[in-house]
Amino acid sequence: MNEAVSQAQVLYDSGEIEAAAAGFKEALKRSPGDLAAAKGLGRSLDWLRRFDEAFEAWSIAVAIAPSDVMSRYAIAEAWHRRGEVSRARSLFEALCAEHPGNYPAQTMALLSLLYSESDDNSELVSAQKHWGCIRAPSSETVFNDYGADKDPERPLRIGFVSSDFRAHSVGFNLLPIFLGLDRRKFSAHAYAQLRTNDPMSEKFRASADSWCDISEISDLEAAESIHKDNMDILVLLAGHVDENRPFIARHRPAPIQISHHDICTSAIPEMDYWIGDPVVSPRGGAEFFSERVLRIPSFTVQPIPAEAPGPSEPPALKNNYITFGSFNAPQKITKEVIEIWSKILLEVSGSRLVLKYFDAFNEDTTRQRLLDLFGANGVDANRVEFVAPTSYRADHLNAYSRVDIALDPFPFGGATTTFEALLMGTPVITLMGERFTGRCAAATLEAVGLSVCVATDTSDYIGRAVVLAQDPQRLSPLRQTLPNLLRRSRICNTERHVRNLQRVYRAVWRRYCAT
C-alpha cells in the first residue's frame, strides 16, 4: 500500500471521510492502477452517500481486478439500489457460484427474487431453502440441554435479537413490546447488533431487563451468551435485512425460536415459528413457510409519532389536478409498476406523480432510469417529480400534503409507507399479492375499513385509482377521517398487540412444556 493510500486510510479509520475520499481520489489519480486507492474511494463515497461517484470508483476497481469480490459486490449492490434488480441479481448469483460462503451475496441474491415480477415461486422457494441451510453448525455447537423448569405458567424470559433497537420501522414496532410486557409474567432481554445509538436506542436500554451487545462477536459466541442467560423464547427480528443475525438460531440457544418482522420465511431448520396475521399470511396461502405460522390479529403495530402534523387539505383543491405519489424505494418500482402507473397518469388528465425515498433520488442515474421508463410509456418527464430528502420525520410526513392519492408498488409493496400515508389522510391504492411482501398494505387498509382501495389484479388497480381520482370531492372527507380511523384500528392499538404477543409466547411455551 503506497503512502498516499495509507494516509487516506488513516483518515477513513478516524472518521474523517470527506478528507479520506479526497486522499484516495488523489492517490488514484497518481496511480491509476492502484486497487486499494480505488476501493478506498468507493467505500468513502458510499459512506458519504455519493452513490453515482462511488459507482465510478468501484467500476475502476473491477477494471483493475475483475475477480475482486468486494468490488463486484459493491457494483451489484449499486445496481440493486438504482432499481436494476434483475441485473443486480445476475451479479450476486455469479458471486455466489464462485464463492458459496459469501453470506451477503447469498442474501442479496435471495432478496432480489422478492422484487421479481415472475409468478413462478419455485425458484424463490429453492433459493429460500438454500439460504436457510447455509452456515450449518457442527453438531457440538448446537445446544440441546436447557435445564429450564418446564412449568407452563411460570414467568418467561424472552430474548430479542435485532439490529433495529433504534429509530427504524422494526424499532417502532418493537419498543411497545419492551414497554408493555407484563413484567410479572415476562421479561424482555435485548441482544443488540447495533453500530450506532440514537435517542430511541436509549429507550430500549432503559426498558430492557438486560442488554447484551453482540456486534463484535460471532454467531456461536452470541448463542453461547443467550444459552447461558437461560432464554426460554428467542425472537429473531427481520432476519433477511439490515445487519440482523438470523443464523444465531442455527445453534439452537433457546428451546423455542420465533421469526418476527421478517419479509419471508427464514427456511432455517431450527426456527420454530413465524408470526403473521390472517391477511399477510392467510391459511391455505400460496407462500412457502418452513416454520409453523402463528397468526395474531395484526403482525405489526404502529405507534402514532408524537411529531406527526395534522392532515392538510387535498392538494387537488388548489392545484386543479390530481397528484399521485409513492414514497417507496426505487427497487420496488419495477418496469411493470411503471407501465401500470403510466396508464393511470395517462387516463387521469393533467395528473402528476411525486416520488420520494430518503436520498435515493438524489442520484442522476436513479432518476433517469425512471424517467426513461415513464417516457417509454408515453408520460412526459415534467409530470414526474422527485422530492428532496427530509431530515426529520415530521417534515417527511408533511410531504404527503403534496399527494392526493398514494400508489403502492408491487409485487413488493410498502408497510410503513402505507401507515404514514393513511396517518396523513392520504388513501393508498394497492394490489393484493400472493406473498407477505405484497400484502402488508392490504392488511393496513382492511384494518381501517378501506378495502375499496385493495385491487385484485392490475386492471382493477388502474380502475380503482382512476375512479378515486375522478371524484376529488371525496378526497376531502377522507383526508380528515382516515387518520382517526387509523388511530382507532388494531394497527395502532399497542396494548392489544402486546397482549396478543403475550398469548402467543405463553401458548408456544405451554406446547413445549407438554412435549
Short mmCIF file of C-alpha atoms in Angstrom, two decimals:
data_model
loop_
_atom_site.label_atom_id
_atom_site.label_comp_id
_atom_site.label_asym_id
_atom_site.label_seq_id
_atom_site.Cartn_x
_atom_site.Cartn_y
_atom_site.Cartn_z
CA MET A 1 0.00 0.00 0.00
CA ASN A 2 1.56 3.31 -1.05
CA GLU A 3 1.97 6.18 1.39
CA ALA A 4 -0.90 8.30 -0.03
CA VAL A 5 -3.32 5.39 0.30
CA SER A 6 -2.09 4.69 3.84
CA GLN A 7 -2.67 8.30 4.84
CA ALA A 8 -6.16 8.26 3.33
CA GLN A 9 -6.92 5.03 5.19
CA VAL A 10 -5.88 6.64 8.47
CA LEU A 11 -8.32 9.47 7.78
CA TYR A 12 -11.07 6.97 6.94
CA ASP A 13 -10.47 4.97 10.13
CA SER A 14 -10.60 8.16 12.21
CA GLY A 15 -13.97 9.12 10.74
CA GLU A 16 -12.74 11.94 8.51
CA ILE A 17 -14.48 10.52 5.48
CA GLU A 18 -14.55 13.64 3.28
CA ALA A 19 -10.79 14.05 3.68
CA ALA A 20 -10.28 10.32 3.13
CA ALA A 21 -12.24 10.45 -0.13
CA ALA A 22 -10.08 13.33 -1.32
CA GLY A 23 -6.97 11.43 -0.34
CA PHE A 24 -7.99 8.22 -2.10
CA LYS A 25 -9.00 10.21 -5.19
CA GLU A 26 -5.61 11.92 -5.35
CA ALA A 27 -3.84 8.60 -4.79
CA LEU A 28 -5.81 7.04 -7.63
CA LYS A 29 -5.03 9.98 -9.89
CA ARG A 30 -1.33 9.48 -9.25
CA SER A 31 -1.51 5.69 -9.59
CA PRO A 32 -4.47 4.78 -11.85
CA GLY A 33 -3.88 1.06 -11.36
CA ASP A 34 -3.89 1.14 -7.56
CA LEU A 35 -6.67 -1.21 -6.43
CA ALA A 36 -6.51 -0.13 -2.77
CA ALA A 37 -6.99 3.52 -3.79
CA ALA A 38 -9.99 2.70 -6.00
CA LYS A 39 -11.64 0.56 -3.31
CA GLY A 40 -10.92 3.14 -0.62
CA LEU A 41 -12.52 5.82 -2.78
CA GLY A 42 -15.55 3.63 -3.42
CA ARG A 43 -16.01 2.89 0.31
CA SER A 44 -15.63 6.53 1.24
CA LEU A 45 -18.11 7.78 -1.37
CA ASP A 46 -20.63 5.08 -0.41
CA TRP A 47 -20.35 6.18 3.22
CA LEU A 48 -20.94 9.78 2.10
CA ARG A 49 -23.93 8.52 0.06
CA ARG A 50 -22.49 9.94 -3.16
CA PHE A 51 -23.51 6.77 -4.91
CA ASP A 52 -23.04 7.74 -8.55
CA GLU A 53 -19.46 8.79 -7.85
CA ALA A 54 -18.92 5.64 -5.80
CA PHE A 55 -20.13 3.52 -8.72
CA GLU A 56 -17.45 5.05 -10.92
CA ALA A 57 -14.79 4.24 -8.33
CA TRP A 58 -15.95 0.63 -7.94
CA SER A 59 -16.04 0.28 -11.74
CA ILE A 60 -12.39 1.32 -11.84
CA ALA A 61 -11.64 -1.24 -9.13
CA VAL A 62 -13.32 -4.01 -11.13
CA ALA A 63 -11.41 -2.96 -14.25
CA ILE A 64 -8.15 -3.21 -12.26
CA ALA A 65 -9.02 -6.54 -10.62
CA PRO A 66 -12.01 -8.27 -12.30
CA SER A 67 -12.11 -11.03 -9.70
CA ASP A 68 -12.10 -8.75 -6.63
CA VAL A 69 -15.09 -9.83 -4.54
CA MET A 70 -15.64 -6.60 -2.62
CA SER A 71 -15.69 -4.50 -5.78
CA ARG A 72 -18.01 -6.86 -7.64
CA TYR A 73 -20.38 -6.94 -4.67
CA ALA A 74 -20.40 -3.13 -4.49
CA ILE A 75 -21.29 -2.88 -8.19
CA ALA A 76 -24.14 -5.39 -7.78
CA GLU A 77 -25.42 -3.53 -4.72
CA ALA A 78 -25.36 -0.26 -6.67
CA TRP A 79 -27.47 -1.73 -9.48
CA HIS A 80 -29.92 -3.03 -6.87
CA ARG A 81 -30.13 0.37 -5.17
CA ARG A 82 -30.81 2.04 -8.54
CA GLY A 83 -33.71 -0.34 -9.16
CA GLU A 84 -31.97 -2.54 -11.75
CA VAL A 85 -32.85 -5.61 -9.70
CA SER A 86 -32.57 -8.28 -12.41
CA ARG A 87 -29.14 -7.02 -13.40
CA ALA A 88 -28.07 -6.96 -9.76
CA ARG A 89 -29.37 -10.49 -9.18
CA SER A 90 -27.29 -11.94 -12.00
CA LEU A 91 -24.18 -10.36 -10.48
CA PHE A 92 -24.98 -11.59 -6.97
CA GLU A 93 -25.67 -15.08 -8.29
CA ALA A 94 -22.34 -15.11 -10.13
CA LEU A 95 -20.60 -14.22 -6.87
CA CYS A 96 -22.49 -16.97 -5.06
CA ALA A 97 -21.48 -19.54 -7.66
CA GLU A 98 -17.81 -18.64 -7.27
CA HIS A 99 -17.91 -18.00 -3.51
CA PRO A 100 -20.63 -20.16 -1.89
CA GLY A 101 -19.69 -18.91 1.57
CA ASN A 102 -20.32 -15.25 0.75
CA TYR A 103 -23.30 -14.63 3.02
CA PRO A 104 -24.07 -11.03 1.93
CA ALA A 105 -24.18 -12.09 -1.72
CA GLN A 106 -26.36 -15.09 -0.87
CA THR A 107 -28.77 -12.82 0.98
CA MET A 108 -28.95 -10.19 -1.74
CA ALA A 109 -29.48 -12.84 -4.44
CA LEU A 110 -32.44 -14.12 -2.46
CA LEU A 111 -33.85 -10.66 -1.70
CA SER A 112 -33.70 -9.71 -5.36
CA LEU A 113 -36.13 -12.53 -6.12
CA LEU A 114 -38.72 -10.92 -3.84
CA TYR A 115 -38.84 -7.96 -6.24
CA SER A 116 -39.30 -10.23 -9.24
CA GLU A 117 -42.44 -9.92 -11.33
CA SER A 118 -42.39 -13.65 -12.09
CA ASP A 119 -45.33 -15.72 -10.87
CA ASP A 120 -43.15 -18.82 -10.59
CA ASN A 121 -42.49 -19.39 -6.89
CA SER A 122 -40.35 -22.50 -7.36
CA GLU A 123 -37.13 -20.54 -7.91
CA LEU A 124 -37.82 -18.41 -4.84
CA VAL A 125 -38.61 -21.41 -2.62
CA SER A 126 -35.46 -23.17 -3.78
CA ALA A 127 -33.39 -20.08 -3.01
CA GLN A 128 -35.03 -19.71 0.40
CA LYS A 129 -34.30 -23.31 1.34
CA HIS A 130 -30.71 -22.95 0.19
CA TRP A 131 -30.27 -19.72 2.17
CA GLY A 132 -31.78 -21.23 5.32
CA CYS A 133 -29.24 -24.05 5.33
CA ILE A 134 -26.06 -22.04 4.84
CA ARG A 135 -23.74 -21.62 7.80
CA ALA A 136 -24.62 -25.10 9.03
CA PRO A 137 -23.10 -25.53 12.51
CA SER A 138 -21.21 -28.58 13.69
CA SER A 139 -23.24 -30.82 15.96
CA GLU A 140 -21.14 -29.97 19.03
CA THR A 141 -22.09 -26.28 18.68
CA VAL A 142 -25.86 -26.93 18.72
CA PHE A 143 -27.43 -26.73 22.16
CA ASN A 144 -29.94 -29.32 23.24
CA ASP A 145 -29.83 -29.01 27.02
CA TYR A 146 -31.76 -26.12 28.54
CA GLY A 147 -32.42 -27.17 32.10
CA ALA A 148 -35.42 -24.87 32.17
CA ASP A 149 -38.22 -25.50 34.59
CA LYS A 150 -40.97 -26.78 32.31
CA ASP A 151 -43.69 -25.13 34.36
CA PRO A 152 -46.22 -23.92 31.76
CA GLU A 153 -47.31 -20.92 33.85
CA ARG A 154 -44.05 -19.59 35.26
CA PRO A 155 -42.56 -16.20 34.25
CA LEU A 156 -40.80 -16.40 30.88
CA ARG A 157 -37.53 -14.88 29.75
CA ILE A 158 -37.92 -13.57 26.18
CA GLY A 159 -34.79 -12.70 24.21
CA PHE A 160 -34.91 -10.38 21.20
CA VAL A 161 -32.11 -10.37 18.60
CA SER A 162 -32.08 -7.26 16.43
CA SER A 163 -30.01 -4.59 14.72
CA ASP A 164 -33.02 -2.27 14.91
CA PHE A 165 -33.12 -1.10 18.52
CA ARG A 166 -33.29 2.41 17.10
CA ALA A 167 -35.47 4.81 15.09
CA HIS A 168 -36.40 2.26 12.44
CA SER A 169 -39.64 0.69 11.26
CA VAL A 170 -38.90 -2.51 13.21
CA GLY A 171 -37.80 -0.48 16.22
CA PHE A 172 -41.10 1.43 16.21
CA ASN A 173 -42.89 -1.93 16.35
CA LEU A 174 -40.61 -3.38 18.98
CA LEU A 175 -40.48 -0.63 21.59
CA PRO A 176 -44.14 -1.02 22.68
CA ILE A 177 -43.36 -4.67 23.49
CA PHE A 178 -40.40 -3.73 25.70
CA LEU A 179 -42.50 -1.08 27.41
CA GLY A 180 -45.74 -3.06 27.66
CA LEU A 181 -44.87 -6.64 28.58
CA ASP A 182 -46.44 -7.71 31.88
CA ARG A 183 -43.29 -7.94 33.97
CA ARG A 184 -44.99 -10.27 36.42
CA LYS A 185 -45.14 -12.88 33.66
CA PHE A 186 -42.47 -11.93 31.11
CA SER A 187 -39.09 -10.23 30.94
CA ALA A 188 -37.51 -8.71 27.82
CA HIS A 189 -33.81 -9.18 27.05
CA ALA A 190 -32.07 -7.38 24.18
CA TYR A 191 -29.26 -8.90 22.10
CA ALA A 192 -28.22 -5.90 20.07
CA GLN A 193 -26.37 -5.88 16.76
CA LEU A 194 -26.16 -2.10 16.98
CA ARG A 195 -23.42 0.01 15.41
CA THR A 196 -24.76 3.41 16.42
CA ASN A 197 -27.13 4.65 19.09
CA ASP A 198 -29.90 7.23 18.90
CA PRO A 199 -32.42 8.51 21.48
CA MET A 200 -34.70 5.56 20.75
CA SER A 201 -31.83 3.16 21.48
CA GLU A 202 -31.64 4.65 24.95
CA LYS A 203 -35.35 3.97 25.46
CA PHE A 204 -34.71 0.33 24.61
CA ARG A 205 -31.79 0.17 27.03
CA ALA A 206 -33.88 1.71 29.79
CA SER A 207 -36.82 -0.65 29.26
CA ALA A 208 -34.88 -3.89 28.70
CA ASP A 209 -34.42 -6.25 31.62
CA SER A 210 -30.92 -6.92 30.27
CA TRP A 211 -28.85 -5.66 27.35
CA CYS A 212 -26.10 -7.56 25.54
CA ASP A 213 -24.05 -6.07 22.71
CA ILE A 214 -23.37 -8.81 20.14
CA SER A 215 -21.98 -6.58 17.39
CA GLU A 216 -18.38 -7.71 17.85
CA ILE A 217 -18.89 -11.43 18.50
CA SER A 218 -19.64 -14.44 16.31
CA ASP A 219 -22.97 -16.23 15.95
CA LEU A 220 -21.68 -19.05 18.14
CA GLU A 221 -20.45 -16.66 20.84
CA ALA A 222 -23.81 -14.85 20.77
CA ALA A 223 -25.61 -18.19 21.02
CA GLU A 224 -23.46 -19.19 23.98
CA SER A 225 -24.37 -15.95 25.74
CA ILE A 226 -28.08 -16.43 25.04
CA HIS A 227 -27.96 -20.03 26.26
CA LYS A 228 -26.08 -19.03 29.40
CA ASP A 229 -28.74 -16.37 30.08
CA ASN A 230 -31.41 -19.11 30.03
CA MET A 231 -33.74 -17.59 27.46
CA ASP A 232 -36.99 -19.51 27.26
CA ILE A 233 -38.01 -18.00 23.92
CA LEU A 234 -35.76 -16.30 21.39
CA VAL A 235 -37.34 -13.86 18.92
CA LEU A 236 -35.18 -13.07 15.89
CA LEU A 237 -36.23 -9.87 14.16
CA ALA A 238 -36.20 -9.11 10.41
CA GLY A 239 -33.63 -11.79 9.67
CA HIS A 240 -33.12 -11.06 5.97
CA VAL A 241 -32.46 -7.33 6.22
CA ASP A 242 -30.14 -4.76 7.78
CA GLU A 243 -27.43 -6.28 9.99
CA ASN A 244 -29.62 -8.85 11.67
CA ARG A 245 -28.28 -12.20 12.86
CA PRO A 246 -30.78 -14.98 11.99
CA PHE A 247 -28.16 -17.71 11.89
CA ILE A 248 -27.70 -17.50 15.64
CA ALA A 249 -30.80 -19.69 15.60
CA ARG A 250 -28.83 -22.48 13.90
CA HIS A 251 -27.08 -23.10 17.24
CA ARG A 252 -30.47 -23.50 18.96
CA PRO A 253 -29.57 -21.41 22.05
CA ALA A 254 -33.21 -21.39 23.24
CA PRO A 255 -35.78 -24.18 23.26
CA ILE A 256 -38.27 -22.05 21.28
CA GLN A 257 -37.22 -19.78 18.40
CA ILE A 258 -39.53 -17.36 16.59
CA SER A 259 -39.10 -15.23 13.47
CA HIS A 260 -40.93 -11.88 13.57
CA HIS A 261 -40.97 -8.92 11.17
CA ASP A 262 -39.03 -10.81 8.54
CA ILE A 263 -40.01 -10.36 4.90
CA CYS A 264 -40.32 -14.07 4.13
CA THR A 265 -39.68 -17.45 5.67
CA SER A 266 -36.29 -17.91 7.26
CA ALA A 267 -36.22 -21.52 5.98
CA ILE A 268 -33.82 -22.12 8.87
CA PRO A 269 -34.42 -25.67 10.14
CA GLU A 270 -34.07 -24.60 13.78
CA MET A 271 -36.65 -21.77 13.51
CA ASP A 272 -39.90 -22.99 15.03
CA TYR A 273 -42.45 -20.26 14.36
CA TRP A 274 -43.16 -17.26 12.12
CA ILE A 275 -45.55 -14.54 13.32
CA GLY A 276 -48.07 -13.29 10.78
CA ASP A 277 -51.75 -12.41 10.60
CA PRO A 278 -54.80 -13.55 8.59
CA VAL A 279 -54.13 -11.08 5.77
CA VAL A 280 -50.35 -11.20 5.29
CA SER A 281 -50.11 -14.97 5.80
CA PRO A 282 -53.60 -16.44 5.24
CA ARG A 283 -54.36 -20.08 5.89
CA GLY A 284 -54.00 -22.02 2.68
CA GLY A 285 -51.98 -19.24 1.07
CA ALA A 286 -49.50 -19.86 -1.74
CA GLU A 287 -46.43 -18.65 0.15
CA PHE A 288 -43.95 -21.19 1.49
CA PHE A 289 -43.05 -21.18 5.19
CA SER A 290 -40.75 -23.71 6.80
CA GLU A 291 -41.91 -22.50 10.21
CA ARG A 292 -45.31 -23.01 11.79
CA VAL A 293 -47.18 -19.76 11.19
CA LEU A 294 -48.72 -18.10 14.24
CA ARG A 295 -51.50 -15.67 13.30
CA ILE A 296 -52.45 -12.77 15.53
CA PRO A 297 -54.94 -10.04 14.51
CA SER A 298 -52.09 -7.85 13.23
CA PHE A 299 -48.46 -8.93 12.90
CA THR A 300 -47.46 -5.27 13.23
CA VAL A 301 -48.23 -2.29 15.41
CA GLN A 302 -47.54 1.34 14.57
CA PRO A 303 -47.41 3.85 17.44
CA ILE A 304 -48.56 7.31 16.38
CA PRO A 305 -45.48 9.58 16.13
CA ALA A 306 -45.74 12.45 18.59
CA GLU A 307 -44.35 14.79 15.94
CA ALA A 308 -46.96 13.89 13.31
CA PRO A 309 -48.59 17.04 11.86
CA GLY A 310 -52.31 17.20 11.22
CA PRO A 311 -53.62 16.35 7.74
CA SER A 312 -53.81 19.09 5.15
CA GLU A 313 -56.43 19.68 2.51
CA PRO A 314 -56.01 17.56 -0.65
CA PRO A 315 -53.62 19.45 -2.95
CA ALA A 316 -56.04 18.90 -5.86
CA LEU A 317 -58.32 21.56 -4.40
CA LYS A 318 -55.75 24.27 -5.13
CA ASN A 319 -53.87 22.63 -7.99
CA ASN A 320 -56.91 21.64 -10.04
CA TYR A 321 -55.17 18.38 -10.93
CA ILE A 322 -54.59 15.09 -9.11
CA THR A 323 -51.17 14.30 -7.67
CA PHE A 324 -50.34 10.64 -7.20
CA GLY A 325 -47.38 9.72 -5.02
CA SER A 326 -45.18 6.88 -3.83
CA PHE A 327 -42.58 7.17 -1.08
CA ASN A 328 -41.11 3.71 -1.69
CA ALA A 329 -37.60 2.50 -2.58
CA PRO A 330 -36.53 2.59 -6.25
CA GLN A 331 -36.01 -1.17 -6.37
CA LYS A 332 -39.72 -1.64 -5.70
CA ILE A 333 -40.62 0.48 -8.72
CA THR A 334 -40.27 -2.19 -11.40
CA LYS A 335 -40.82 -1.91 -15.13
CA GLU A 336 -44.33 -3.37 -14.79
CA VAL A 337 -45.17 -0.97 -11.97
CA ILE A 338 -44.21 1.95 -14.19
CA GLU A 339 -46.31 0.57 -17.04
CA ILE A 340 -49.37 0.46 -14.76
CA TRP A 341 -48.71 3.85 -13.17
CA SER A 342 -48.25 5.34 -16.65
CA LYS A 343 -51.67 4.07 -17.71
CA ILE A 344 -53.18 5.75 -14.64
CA LEU A 345 -51.40 9.04 -15.35
CA LEU A 346 -52.49 8.99 -18.99
CA GLU A 347 -56.09 8.22 -18.07
CA VAL A 348 -56.31 10.94 -15.40
CA SER A 349 -55.87 14.14 -17.41
CA GLY A 350 -53.23 16.55 -16.11
CA SER A 351 -52.26 14.30 -13.21
CA ARG A 352 -48.73 14.19 -11.82
CA LEU A 353 -46.62 11.75 -9.83
CA VAL A 354 -44.43 12.60 -6.83
CA LEU A 355 -41.66 10.17 -5.79
CA LYS A 356 -39.68 10.30 -2.54
CA TYR A 357 -37.43 7.85 -0.70
CA PHE A 358 -34.76 9.20 1.64
CA ASP A 359 -31.91 10.43 -0.61
CA ALA A 360 -32.31 7.72 -3.26
CA PHE A 361 -33.49 10.14 -5.91
CA ASN A 362 -30.54 12.48 -5.42
CA GLU A 363 -28.66 10.26 -7.87
CA ASP A 364 -28.90 11.19 -11.56
CA THR A 365 -28.82 7.58 -12.74
CA THR A 366 -31.72 6.54 -10.49
CA ARG A 367 -33.88 9.44 -11.62
CA GLN A 368 -33.02 8.95 -15.28
CA ARG A 369 -33.87 5.25 -15.22
CA LEU A 370 -37.38 6.05 -14.02
CA LEU A 371 -37.87 8.99 -16.38
CA ASP A 372 -36.75 6.85 -19.32
CA LEU A 373 -39.24 4.12 -18.39
CA PHE A 374 -42.07 6.60 -17.96
CA GLY A 375 -41.13 8.21 -21.25
CA ALA A 376 -41.25 4.83 -22.99
CA ASN A 377 -44.82 4.55 -21.74
CA GLY A 378 -45.87 7.97 -23.01
CA VAL A 379 -45.51 10.02 -19.81
CA ASP A 380 -43.59 13.29 -20.13
CA ALA A 381 -40.78 13.90 -17.67
CA ASN A 382 -42.44 17.11 -16.43
CA ARG A 383 -45.26 15.02 -14.94
CA VAL A 384 -42.87 13.15 -12.59
CA GLU A 385 -41.34 14.99 -9.64
CA PHE A 386 -38.66 13.79 -7.24
CA VAL A 387 -38.89 15.17 -3.71
CA ALA A 388 -35.69 16.01 -1.83
CA PRO A 389 -34.89 14.07 1.36
CA THR A 390 -36.05 15.40 4.71
CA SER A 391 -34.09 15.25 7.94
CA TYR A 392 -36.98 14.96 10.38
CA ARG A 393 -39.94 12.60 10.42
CA ALA A 394 -42.40 15.48 10.85
CA ASP A 395 -41.13 17.01 7.60
CA HIS A 396 -41.27 13.63 5.88
CA LEU A 397 -44.89 13.15 6.94
CA ASN A 398 -45.74 16.67 5.88
CA ALA A 399 -44.57 15.79 2.36
CA TYR A 400 -47.87 13.91 2.00
CA SER A 401 -49.51 17.33 1.84
CA ARG A 402 -48.36 17.25 -1.80
CA VAL A 403 -50.08 13.92 -2.55
CA ASP A 404 -53.78 13.26 -3.21
CA ILE A 405 -53.58 9.50 -3.74
CA ALA A 406 -50.68 7.19 -2.89
CA LEU A 407 -49.80 4.30 -5.20
CA ASP A 408 -48.34 1.17 -3.62
CA PRO A 409 -45.78 -0.71 -5.77
CA PHE A 410 -45.95 -4.44 -6.44
CA PRO A 411 -45.09 -7.26 -6.02
CA PHE A 412 -43.04 -5.84 -3.11
CA GLY A 413 -45.27 -3.23 -1.54
CA GLY A 414 -44.98 -0.83 1.33
CA ALA A 415 -45.77 -1.32 5.01
CA THR A 416 -44.59 1.74 6.95
CA THR A 417 -45.22 3.92 3.88
CA THR A 418 -48.88 2.83 3.87
CA PHE A 419 -49.23 3.62 7.56
CA GLU A 420 -47.66 7.04 7.09
CA ALA A 421 -49.86 7.90 4.10
CA LEU A 422 -53.04 6.99 5.98
CA LEU A 423 -51.86 8.89 9.04
CA MET A 424 -51.74 11.98 6.85
CA GLY A 425 -55.17 11.27 5.36
CA THR A 426 -53.87 10.05 2.00
CA PRO A 427 -55.67 6.97 0.58
CA VAL A 428 -53.45 4.22 -0.83
CA ILE A 429 -54.20 2.02 -3.84
CA THR A 430 -52.60 -1.43 -3.52
CA LEU A 431 -52.57 -4.71 -5.41
CA MET A 432 -53.07 -7.75 -3.18
CA GLY A 433 -50.18 -10.11 -3.82
CA GLU A 434 -49.57 -13.76 -3.01
CA ARG A 435 -46.61 -13.17 -0.68
CA PHE A 436 -46.18 -11.33 2.61
CA THR A 437 -44.29 -8.52 0.89
CA GLY A 438 -47.28 -7.87 -1.36
CA ARG A 439 -49.96 -7.98 1.34
CA CYS A 440 -48.81 -5.59 4.09
CA ALA A 441 -50.54 -2.54 2.59
CA ALA A 442 -53.76 -4.52 2.15
CA ALA A 443 -53.63 -5.59 5.80
CA THR A 444 -53.42 -1.96 6.93
CA LEU A 445 -56.12 -0.76 4.52
CA GLU A 446 -58.51 -3.50 5.59
CA ALA A 447 -57.85 -2.65 9.24
CA VAL A 448 -59.12 0.91 8.66
CA GLY A 449 -62.09 -0.21 6.56
CA LEU A 450 -60.62 0.88 3.23
CA SER A 451 -60.76 -2.44 1.39
CA VAL A 452 -62.20 -0.48 -1.56
CA CYS A 453 -58.59 0.52 -2.24
CA VAL A 454 -57.36 -3.08 -2.46
CA ALA A 455 -57.18 -4.36 -6.05
CA THR A 456 -57.19 -7.97 -7.20
CA ASP A 457 -55.28 -7.54 -10.48
CA THR A 458 -53.55 -4.78 -12.45
CA SER A 459 -56.69 -3.79 -14.38
CA ASP A 460 -58.57 -3.49 -11.11
CA TYR A 461 -55.65 -1.47 -9.68
CA ILE A 462 -55.86 1.02 -12.55
CA GLY A 463 -59.65 1.22 -12.29
CA ARG A 464 -59.70 1.90 -8.55
CA ALA A 465 -57.04 4.61 -8.84
CA VAL A 466 -58.83 6.30 -11.74
CA VAL A 467 -62.27 6.18 -10.11
CA LEU A 468 -60.94 7.76 -6.93
CA ALA A 469 -59.03 10.41 -8.89
CA GLN A 470 -62.15 11.31 -10.85
CA ASP A 471 -64.02 12.10 -7.62
CA PRO A 472 -61.77 14.73 -5.98
CA GLN A 473 -64.57 15.90 -3.67
CA ARG A 474 -64.37 12.51 -1.99
CA LEU A 475 -60.77 13.16 -1.02
CA SER A 476 -61.52 15.99 1.44
CA PRO A 477 -63.58 13.92 3.91
CA LEU A 478 -61.10 11.04 3.57
CA ARG A 479 -58.30 13.44 4.47
CA GLN A 480 -59.96 14.15 7.80
CA THR A 481 -61.42 10.73 8.66
CA LEU A 482 -58.56 8.39 7.70
CA PRO A 483 -56.18 9.49 10.49
CA ASN A 484 -58.90 8.90 13.10
CA LEU A 485 -59.84 5.53 11.61
CA LEU A 486 -56.18 4.54 11.70
CA ARG A 487 -55.72 5.65 15.31
CA ARG A 488 -58.71 3.54 16.38
CA SER A 489 -57.66 0.47 14.39
CA ARG A 490 -55.77 -2.60 15.53
CA ILE A 491 -52.71 -1.23 13.67
CA CYS A 492 -52.26 1.42 16.37
CA ASN A 493 -53.56 -0.46 19.40
CA THR A 494 -50.25 -1.13 21.12
CA GLU A 495 -51.77 -2.54 24.31
CA ARG A 496 -53.84 -5.09 22.41
CA HIS A 497 -50.83 -6.01 20.28
CA VAL A 498 -48.70 -6.69 23.34
CA ARG A 499 -51.49 -8.80 24.89
CA ASN A 500 -51.74 -10.84 21.67
CA LEU A 501 -48.00 -11.48 21.65
CA GLN A 502 -48.06 -12.46 25.31
CA ARG A 503 -50.75 -15.02 24.48
CA VAL A 504 -48.58 -16.36 21.66
CA TYR A 505 -45.49 -16.60 23.85
CA ARG A 506 -47.47 -18.39 26.55
CA ALA A 507 -49.15 -20.76 24.07
CA VAL A 508 -45.91 -21.92 22.46
CA TRP A 509 -44.32 -22.33 25.89
CA ARG A 510 -47.21 -24.49 27.07
CA ARG A 511 -46.88 -26.57 23.91
CA TYR A 512 -43.17 -27.02 24.63
CA CYS A 513 -43.83 -27.99 28.22
CA ALA A 514 -46.33 -30.62 27.09
CA THR A 515 -43.70 -32.41 24.98
#
